PDB file of C-alpha atoms in Angstrom:
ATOM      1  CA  UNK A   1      81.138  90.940 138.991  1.00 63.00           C
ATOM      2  CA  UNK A   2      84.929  91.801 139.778  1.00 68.00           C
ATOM      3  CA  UNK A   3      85.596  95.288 140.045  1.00 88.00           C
ATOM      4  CA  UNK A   4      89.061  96.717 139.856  1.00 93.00           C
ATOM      5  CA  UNK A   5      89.568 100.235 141.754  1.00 94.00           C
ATOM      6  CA  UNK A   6      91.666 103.186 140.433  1.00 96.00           C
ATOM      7  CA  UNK A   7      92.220 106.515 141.731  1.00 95.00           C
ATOM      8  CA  UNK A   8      92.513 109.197 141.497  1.00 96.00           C
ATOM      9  CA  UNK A   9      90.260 109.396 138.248  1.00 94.00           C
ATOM     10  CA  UNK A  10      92.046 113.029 137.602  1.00 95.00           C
ATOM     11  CA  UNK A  11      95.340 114.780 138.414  1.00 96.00           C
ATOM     12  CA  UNK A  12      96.722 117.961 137.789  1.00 96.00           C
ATOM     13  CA  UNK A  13     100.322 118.536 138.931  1.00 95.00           C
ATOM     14  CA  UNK A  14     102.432 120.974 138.248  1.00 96.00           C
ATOM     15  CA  UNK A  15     105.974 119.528 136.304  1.00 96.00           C
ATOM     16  CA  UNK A  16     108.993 118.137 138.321  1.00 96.00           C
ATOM     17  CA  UNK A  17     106.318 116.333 140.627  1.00 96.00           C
ATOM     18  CA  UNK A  18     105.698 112.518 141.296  1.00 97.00           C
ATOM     19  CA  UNK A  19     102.330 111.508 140.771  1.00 97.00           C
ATOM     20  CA  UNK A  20     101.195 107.789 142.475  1.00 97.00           C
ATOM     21  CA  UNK A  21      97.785 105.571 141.108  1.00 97.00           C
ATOM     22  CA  UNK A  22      96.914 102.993 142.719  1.00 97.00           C
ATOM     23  CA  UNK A  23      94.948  99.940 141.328  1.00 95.00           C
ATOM     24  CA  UNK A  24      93.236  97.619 143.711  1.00 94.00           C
ATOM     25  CA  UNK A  25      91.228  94.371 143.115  1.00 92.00           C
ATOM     26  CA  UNK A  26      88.168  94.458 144.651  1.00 91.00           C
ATOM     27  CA  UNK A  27      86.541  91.111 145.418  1.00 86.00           C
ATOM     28  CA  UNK A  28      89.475  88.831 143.827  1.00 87.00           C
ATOM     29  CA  UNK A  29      93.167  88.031 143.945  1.00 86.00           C
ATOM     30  CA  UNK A  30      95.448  89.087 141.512  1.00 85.00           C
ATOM     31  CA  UNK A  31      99.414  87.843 140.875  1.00 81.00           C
ATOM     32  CA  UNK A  32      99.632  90.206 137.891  1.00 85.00           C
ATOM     33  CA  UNK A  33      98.472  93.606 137.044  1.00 91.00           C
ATOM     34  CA  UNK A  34      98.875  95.590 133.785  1.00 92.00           C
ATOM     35  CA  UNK A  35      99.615  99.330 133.036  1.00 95.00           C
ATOM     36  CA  UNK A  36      98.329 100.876 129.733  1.00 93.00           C
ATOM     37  CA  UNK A  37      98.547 104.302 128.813  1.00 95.00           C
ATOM     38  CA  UNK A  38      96.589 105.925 126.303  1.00 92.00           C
ATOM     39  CA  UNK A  39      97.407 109.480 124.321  1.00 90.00           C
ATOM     40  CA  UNK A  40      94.234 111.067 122.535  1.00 85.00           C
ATOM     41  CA  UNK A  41      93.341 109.363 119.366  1.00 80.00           C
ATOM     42  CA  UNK A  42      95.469 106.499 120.250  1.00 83.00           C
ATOM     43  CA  UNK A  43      95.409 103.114 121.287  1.00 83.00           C
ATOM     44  CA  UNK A  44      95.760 101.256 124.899  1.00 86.00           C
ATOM     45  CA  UNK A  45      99.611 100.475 124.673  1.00 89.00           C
ATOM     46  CA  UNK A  46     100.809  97.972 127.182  1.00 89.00           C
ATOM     47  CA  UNK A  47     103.684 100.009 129.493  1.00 93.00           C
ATOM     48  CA  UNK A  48     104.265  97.131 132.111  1.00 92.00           C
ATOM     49  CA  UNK A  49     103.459  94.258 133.916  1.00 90.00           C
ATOM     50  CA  UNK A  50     103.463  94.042 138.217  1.00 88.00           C
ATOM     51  CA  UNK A  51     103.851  91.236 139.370  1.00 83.00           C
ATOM     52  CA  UNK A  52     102.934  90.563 142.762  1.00 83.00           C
ATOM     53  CA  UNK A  53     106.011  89.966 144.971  1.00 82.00           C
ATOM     54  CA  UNK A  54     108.551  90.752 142.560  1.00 84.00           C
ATOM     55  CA  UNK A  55     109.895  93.172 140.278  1.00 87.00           C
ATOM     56  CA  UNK A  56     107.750  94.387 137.363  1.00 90.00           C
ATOM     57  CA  UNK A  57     108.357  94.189 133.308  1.00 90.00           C
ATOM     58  CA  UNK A  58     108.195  96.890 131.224  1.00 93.00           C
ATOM     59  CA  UNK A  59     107.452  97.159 127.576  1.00 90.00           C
ATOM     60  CA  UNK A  60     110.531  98.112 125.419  1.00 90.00           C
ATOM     61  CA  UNK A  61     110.672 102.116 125.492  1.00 91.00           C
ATOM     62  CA  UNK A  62     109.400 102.414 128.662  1.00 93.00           C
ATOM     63  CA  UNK A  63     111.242 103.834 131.411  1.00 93.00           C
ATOM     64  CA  UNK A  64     111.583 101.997 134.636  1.00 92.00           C
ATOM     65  CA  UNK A  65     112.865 104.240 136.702  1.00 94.00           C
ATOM     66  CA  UNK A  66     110.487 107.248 135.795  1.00 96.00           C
ATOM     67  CA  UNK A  67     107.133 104.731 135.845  1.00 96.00           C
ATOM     68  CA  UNK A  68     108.076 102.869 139.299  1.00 96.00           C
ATOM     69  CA  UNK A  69     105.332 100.105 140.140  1.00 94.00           C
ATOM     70  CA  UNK A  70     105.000  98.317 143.469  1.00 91.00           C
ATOM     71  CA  UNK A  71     102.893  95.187 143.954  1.00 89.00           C
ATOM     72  CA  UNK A  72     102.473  95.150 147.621  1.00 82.00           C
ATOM     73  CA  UNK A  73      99.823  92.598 147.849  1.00 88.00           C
ATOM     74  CA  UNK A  74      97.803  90.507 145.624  1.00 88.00           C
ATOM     75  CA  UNK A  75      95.144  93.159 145.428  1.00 91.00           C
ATOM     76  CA  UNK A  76      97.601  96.148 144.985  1.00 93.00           C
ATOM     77  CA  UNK A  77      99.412  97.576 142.056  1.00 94.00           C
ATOM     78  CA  UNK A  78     100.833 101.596 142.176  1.00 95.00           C
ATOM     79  CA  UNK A  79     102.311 103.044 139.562  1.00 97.00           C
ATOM     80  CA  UNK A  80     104.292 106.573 140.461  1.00 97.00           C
ATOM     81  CA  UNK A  81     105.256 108.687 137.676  1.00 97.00           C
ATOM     82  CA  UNK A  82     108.642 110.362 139.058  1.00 96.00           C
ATOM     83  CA  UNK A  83     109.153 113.851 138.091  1.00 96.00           C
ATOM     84  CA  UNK A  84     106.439 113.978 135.367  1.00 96.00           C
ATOM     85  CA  UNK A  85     106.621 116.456 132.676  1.00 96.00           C
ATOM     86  CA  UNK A  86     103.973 117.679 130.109  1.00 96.00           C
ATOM     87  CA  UNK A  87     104.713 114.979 127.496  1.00 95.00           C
ATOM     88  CA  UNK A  88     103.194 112.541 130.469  1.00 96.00           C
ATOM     89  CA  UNK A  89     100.242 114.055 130.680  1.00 96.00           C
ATOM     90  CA  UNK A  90      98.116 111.084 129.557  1.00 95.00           C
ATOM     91  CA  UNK A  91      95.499 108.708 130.722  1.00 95.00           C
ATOM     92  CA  UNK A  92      96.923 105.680 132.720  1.00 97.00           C
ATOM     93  CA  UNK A  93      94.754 102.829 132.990  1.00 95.00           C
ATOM     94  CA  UNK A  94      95.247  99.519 135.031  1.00 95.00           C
ATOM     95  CA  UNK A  95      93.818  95.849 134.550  1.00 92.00           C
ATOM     96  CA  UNK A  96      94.020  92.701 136.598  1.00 89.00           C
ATOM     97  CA  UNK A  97      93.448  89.086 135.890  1.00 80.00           C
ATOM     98  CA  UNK A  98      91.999  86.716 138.331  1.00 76.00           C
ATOM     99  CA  UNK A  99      94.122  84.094 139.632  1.00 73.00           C
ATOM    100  CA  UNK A 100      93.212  80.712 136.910  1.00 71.00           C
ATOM    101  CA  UNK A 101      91.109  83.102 134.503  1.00 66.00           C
ATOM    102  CA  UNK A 102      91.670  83.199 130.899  1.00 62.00           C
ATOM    103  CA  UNK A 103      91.544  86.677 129.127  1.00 58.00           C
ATOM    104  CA  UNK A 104      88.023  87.176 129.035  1.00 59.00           C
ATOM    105  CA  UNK A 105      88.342  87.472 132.573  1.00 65.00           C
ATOM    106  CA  UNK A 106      90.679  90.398 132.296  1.00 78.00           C
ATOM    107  CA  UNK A 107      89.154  93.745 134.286  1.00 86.00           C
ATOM    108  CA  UNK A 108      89.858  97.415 133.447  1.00 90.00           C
ATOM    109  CA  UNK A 109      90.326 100.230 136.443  1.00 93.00           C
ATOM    110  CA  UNK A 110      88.245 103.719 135.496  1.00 92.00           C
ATOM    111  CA  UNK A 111      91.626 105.043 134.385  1.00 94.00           C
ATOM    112  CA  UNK A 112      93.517 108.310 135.648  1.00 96.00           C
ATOM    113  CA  UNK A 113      93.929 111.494 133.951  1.00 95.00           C
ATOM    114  CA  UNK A 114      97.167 112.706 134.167  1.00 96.00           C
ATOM    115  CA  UNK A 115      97.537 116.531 133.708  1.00 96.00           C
ATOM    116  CA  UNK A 116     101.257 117.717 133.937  1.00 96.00           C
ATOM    117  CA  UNK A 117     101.596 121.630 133.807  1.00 95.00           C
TER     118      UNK A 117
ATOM    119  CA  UNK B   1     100.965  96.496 108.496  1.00 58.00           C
ATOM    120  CA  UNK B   2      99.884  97.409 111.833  1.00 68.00           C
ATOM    121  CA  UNK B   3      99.100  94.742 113.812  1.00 85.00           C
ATOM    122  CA  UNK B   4      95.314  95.559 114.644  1.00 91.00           C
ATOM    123  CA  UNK B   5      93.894  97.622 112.198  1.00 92.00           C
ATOM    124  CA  UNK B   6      90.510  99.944 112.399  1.00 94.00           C
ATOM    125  CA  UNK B   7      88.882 102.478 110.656  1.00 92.00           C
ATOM    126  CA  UNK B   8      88.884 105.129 113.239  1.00 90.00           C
ATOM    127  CA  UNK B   9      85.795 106.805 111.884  1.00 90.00           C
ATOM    128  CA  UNK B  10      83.600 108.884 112.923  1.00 93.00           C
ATOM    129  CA  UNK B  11      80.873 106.921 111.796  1.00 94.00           C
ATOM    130  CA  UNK B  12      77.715 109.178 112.208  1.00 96.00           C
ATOM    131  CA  UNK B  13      74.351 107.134 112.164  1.00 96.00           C
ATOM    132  CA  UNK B  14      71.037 108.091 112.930  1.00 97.00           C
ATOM    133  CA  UNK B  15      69.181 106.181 115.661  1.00 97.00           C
ATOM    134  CA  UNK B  16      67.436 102.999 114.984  1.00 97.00           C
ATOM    135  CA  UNK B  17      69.535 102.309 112.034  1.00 97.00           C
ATOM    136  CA  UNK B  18      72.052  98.932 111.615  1.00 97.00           C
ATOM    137  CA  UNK B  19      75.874  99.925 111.306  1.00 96.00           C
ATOM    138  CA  UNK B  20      79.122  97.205 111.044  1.00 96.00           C
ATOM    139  CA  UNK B  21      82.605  97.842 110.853  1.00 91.00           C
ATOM    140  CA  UNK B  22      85.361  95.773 110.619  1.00 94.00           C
ATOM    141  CA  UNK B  23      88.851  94.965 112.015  1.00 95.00           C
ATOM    142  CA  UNK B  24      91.639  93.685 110.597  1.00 95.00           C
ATOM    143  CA  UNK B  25      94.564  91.345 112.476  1.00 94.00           C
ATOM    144  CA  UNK B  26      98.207  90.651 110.784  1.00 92.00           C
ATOM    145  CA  UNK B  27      99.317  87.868 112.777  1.00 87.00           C
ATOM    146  CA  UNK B  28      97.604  84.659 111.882  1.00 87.00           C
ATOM    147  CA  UNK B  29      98.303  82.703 115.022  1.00 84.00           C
ATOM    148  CA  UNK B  30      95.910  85.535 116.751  1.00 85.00           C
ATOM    149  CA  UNK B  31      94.158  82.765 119.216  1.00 82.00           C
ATOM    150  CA  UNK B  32      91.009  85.192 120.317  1.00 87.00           C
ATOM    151  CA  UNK B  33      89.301  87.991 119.771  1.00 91.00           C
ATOM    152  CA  UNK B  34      87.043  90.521 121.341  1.00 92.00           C
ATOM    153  CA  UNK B  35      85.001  93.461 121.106  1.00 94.00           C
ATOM    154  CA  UNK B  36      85.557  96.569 123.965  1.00 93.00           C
ATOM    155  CA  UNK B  37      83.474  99.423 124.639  1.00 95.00           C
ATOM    156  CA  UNK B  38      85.212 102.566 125.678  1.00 92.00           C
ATOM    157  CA  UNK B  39      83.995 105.635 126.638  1.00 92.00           C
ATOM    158  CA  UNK B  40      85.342 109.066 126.303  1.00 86.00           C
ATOM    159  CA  UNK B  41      87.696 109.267 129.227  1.00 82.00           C
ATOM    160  CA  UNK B  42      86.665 105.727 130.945  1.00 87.00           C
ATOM    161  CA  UNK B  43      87.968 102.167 131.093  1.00 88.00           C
ATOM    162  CA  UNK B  44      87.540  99.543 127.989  1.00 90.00           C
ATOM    163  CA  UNK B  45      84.480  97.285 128.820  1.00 90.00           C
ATOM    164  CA  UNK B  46      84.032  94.139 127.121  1.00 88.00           C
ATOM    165  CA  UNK B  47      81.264  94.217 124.523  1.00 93.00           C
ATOM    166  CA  UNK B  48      82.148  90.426 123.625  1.00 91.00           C
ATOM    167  CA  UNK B  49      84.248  87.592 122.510  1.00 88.00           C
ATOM    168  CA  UNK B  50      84.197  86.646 118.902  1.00 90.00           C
ATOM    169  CA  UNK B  51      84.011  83.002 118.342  1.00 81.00           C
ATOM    170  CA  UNK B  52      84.350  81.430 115.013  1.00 83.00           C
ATOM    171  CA  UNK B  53      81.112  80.200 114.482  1.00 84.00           C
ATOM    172  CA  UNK B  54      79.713  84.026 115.088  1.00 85.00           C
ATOM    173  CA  UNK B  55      77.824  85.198 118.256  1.00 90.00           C
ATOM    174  CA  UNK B  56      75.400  87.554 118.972  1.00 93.00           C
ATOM    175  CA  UNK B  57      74.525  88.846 121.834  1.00 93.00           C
ATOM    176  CA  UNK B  58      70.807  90.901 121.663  1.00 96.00           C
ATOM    177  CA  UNK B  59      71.221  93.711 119.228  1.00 97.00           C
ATOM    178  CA  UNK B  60      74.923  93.262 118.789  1.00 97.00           C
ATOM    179  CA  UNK B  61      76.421  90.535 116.285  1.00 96.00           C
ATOM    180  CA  UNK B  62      80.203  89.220 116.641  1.00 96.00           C
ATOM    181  CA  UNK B  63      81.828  87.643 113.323  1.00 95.00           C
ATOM    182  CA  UNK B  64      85.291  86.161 112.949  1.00 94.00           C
ATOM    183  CA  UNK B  65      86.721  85.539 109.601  1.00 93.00           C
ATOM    184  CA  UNK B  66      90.142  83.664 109.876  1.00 92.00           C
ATOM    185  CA  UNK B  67      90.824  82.818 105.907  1.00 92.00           C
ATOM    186  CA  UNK B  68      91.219  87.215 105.874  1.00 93.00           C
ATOM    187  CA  UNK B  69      92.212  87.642 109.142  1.00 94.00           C
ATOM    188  CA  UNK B  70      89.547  90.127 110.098  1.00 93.00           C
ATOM    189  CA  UNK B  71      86.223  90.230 112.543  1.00 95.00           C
ATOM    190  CA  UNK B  72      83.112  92.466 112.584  1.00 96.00           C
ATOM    191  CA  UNK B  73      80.590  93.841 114.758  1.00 97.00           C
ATOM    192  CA  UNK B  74      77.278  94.443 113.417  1.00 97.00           C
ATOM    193  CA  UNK B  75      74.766  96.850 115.588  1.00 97.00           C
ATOM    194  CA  UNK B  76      71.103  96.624 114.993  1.00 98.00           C
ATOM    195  CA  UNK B  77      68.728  99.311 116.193  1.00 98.00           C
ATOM    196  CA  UNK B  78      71.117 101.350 117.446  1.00 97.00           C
ATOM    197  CA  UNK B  79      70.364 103.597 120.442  1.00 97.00           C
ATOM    198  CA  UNK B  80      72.246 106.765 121.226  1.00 97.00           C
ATOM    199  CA  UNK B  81      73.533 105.427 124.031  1.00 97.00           C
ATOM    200  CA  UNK B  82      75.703 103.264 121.843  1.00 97.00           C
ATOM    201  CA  UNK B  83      77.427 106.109 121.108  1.00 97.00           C
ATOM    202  CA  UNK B  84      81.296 105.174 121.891  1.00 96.00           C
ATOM    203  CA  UNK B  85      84.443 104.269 120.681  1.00 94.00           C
ATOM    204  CA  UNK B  86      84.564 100.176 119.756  1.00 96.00           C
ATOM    205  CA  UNK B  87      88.010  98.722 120.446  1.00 93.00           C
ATOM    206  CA  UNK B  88      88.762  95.469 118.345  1.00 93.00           C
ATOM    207  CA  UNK B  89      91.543  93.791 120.689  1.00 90.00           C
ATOM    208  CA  UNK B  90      93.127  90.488 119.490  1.00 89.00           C
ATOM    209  CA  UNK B  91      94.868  87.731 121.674  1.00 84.00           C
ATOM    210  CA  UNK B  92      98.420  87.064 119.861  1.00 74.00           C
ATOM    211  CA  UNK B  93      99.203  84.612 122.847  1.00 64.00           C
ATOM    212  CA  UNK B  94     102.615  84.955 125.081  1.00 54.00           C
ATOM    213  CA  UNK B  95     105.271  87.531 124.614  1.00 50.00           C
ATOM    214  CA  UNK B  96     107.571  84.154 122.068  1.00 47.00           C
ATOM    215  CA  UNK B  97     104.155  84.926 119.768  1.00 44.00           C
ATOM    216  CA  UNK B  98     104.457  88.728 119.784  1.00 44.00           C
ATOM    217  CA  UNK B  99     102.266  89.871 121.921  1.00 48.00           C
ATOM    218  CA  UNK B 100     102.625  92.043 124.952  1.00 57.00           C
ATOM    219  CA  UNK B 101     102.751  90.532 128.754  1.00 64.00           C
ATOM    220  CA  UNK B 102      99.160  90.756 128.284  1.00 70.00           C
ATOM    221  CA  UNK B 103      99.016  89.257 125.526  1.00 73.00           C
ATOM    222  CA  UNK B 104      96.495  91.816 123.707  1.00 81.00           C
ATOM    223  CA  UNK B 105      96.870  94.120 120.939  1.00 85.00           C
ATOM    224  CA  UNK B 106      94.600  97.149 120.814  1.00 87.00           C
ATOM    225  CA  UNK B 107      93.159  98.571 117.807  1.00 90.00           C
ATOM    226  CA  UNK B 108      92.875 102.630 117.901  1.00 88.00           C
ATOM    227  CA  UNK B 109      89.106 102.077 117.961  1.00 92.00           C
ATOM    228  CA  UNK B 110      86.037 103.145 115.745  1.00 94.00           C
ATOM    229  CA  UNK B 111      84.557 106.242 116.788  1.00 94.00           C
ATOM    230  CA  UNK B 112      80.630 105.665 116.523  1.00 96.00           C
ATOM    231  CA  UNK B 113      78.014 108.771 117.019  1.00 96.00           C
ATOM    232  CA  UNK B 114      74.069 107.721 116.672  1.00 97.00           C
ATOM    233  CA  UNK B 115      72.213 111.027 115.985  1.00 96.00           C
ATOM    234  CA  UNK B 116      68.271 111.278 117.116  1.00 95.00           C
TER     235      UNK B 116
END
């Protein structure tokens, strides 16, 4: 089946750094990627949208210019977390959707733990 | 009301024995509806889609109840390695229904522990 790549799985930084993910398709195509983070206890919540060639949407409430996401290529999303601080510390999970697929079709990354010191 | 609702749990259940739980939805043009596995620490995986007319899919059973806007997932037999947090996730449509780019809502999830 499609596999979407994330990594790295774990980070521990210390604050005032920039942290990049990356989020790679596997074996498909993908025009559009999605960010989630996820706080203990809590649910997914939607951050943005990449959008192969162009520039991404983010949710309301998000920053754009502290959660910067390039979509290279249609099997590459990264998502940098600029000068993260403690309340980032979270874990940051992509997904992709196959070119034509409905949302069934919709694959998760293995997430990244985001430690900020 | 929140949009995707869940009892968060823990539901503690020894092994072998047949637990259900529910999910609740607020927007009643929801268009789909699924089931995800998650994993302390790891991706969602999805369990199932829930289809009006019910599905089940070996021990697990799938229920969608549109007239109150809620679905279920029943477990049979359950093993300890069912042991896991069930997200309910609804399909609101495009952002002009109210849903995200994604179009999914998350529930928090319901925190399930089978004892031996």
């Amino acid at each position: 089946g499609a596999v979407v790549s994330q990594h790295p799985s774990r980070v521990i930084c210390k604050s005032g750094t920039s942290v990049k993910i990356e989020c790679r398709s596997l074996d498909f195509q993908a025009t559009t990627m999605f960010w989630y983070r996820q706080f203990p206890k809590k649910s997914l919540m939607l951050m943005a949208t990449s959008n192969e060639g162009s520039k991404a949407t983010y949710e309301q409430g998000v920053e754009k210019d502290k959660f910067l996401i390039n979509h290279a290529s249609l099997t590459l999303s990264t998502l940098t977390v600029t000068s993260a601080h403690p309340e980032d510390s979270s874990f940051y999970i992509c997904s992709a959707r196959e070119i034509g697929a409905t949302n069934e079709k919709l694959f998760f990354g293995s997430g990244t733990q985001l430690s900020v010191l | 009301r929140k949009e995707v609702e869940q009892d968060p749990g823990p539901f503690n259940v020894p092994e072998g024995a047949t637990v259900a739980f529910n999910c609740t939805y607020s927007n009643s043009a929801s268009q789909s509806f699924f089931w995800y596995r998650q994993d302390c620490r790891k991706e969602p995986k999805l369990l199932m889609s829930v289809y009006s007319s019910g599905n089940e899919d070996g021990r697990f059973t799938a229920q969608l109840n549109r007239a109150s806007q809620y679905i279920s997932l029943l477990i049979r037999d359950s093993k300890l390695s069912d042991s896991a947090t069930y997200l309910c996730v609804v399909n609101i449509g495009n952002r002009g229904s109210g849903g995200g780019a994604d179009g999914l809502t998350f529930g928090k999830g319901t925190h399930l522990i089978i004892q031996p």
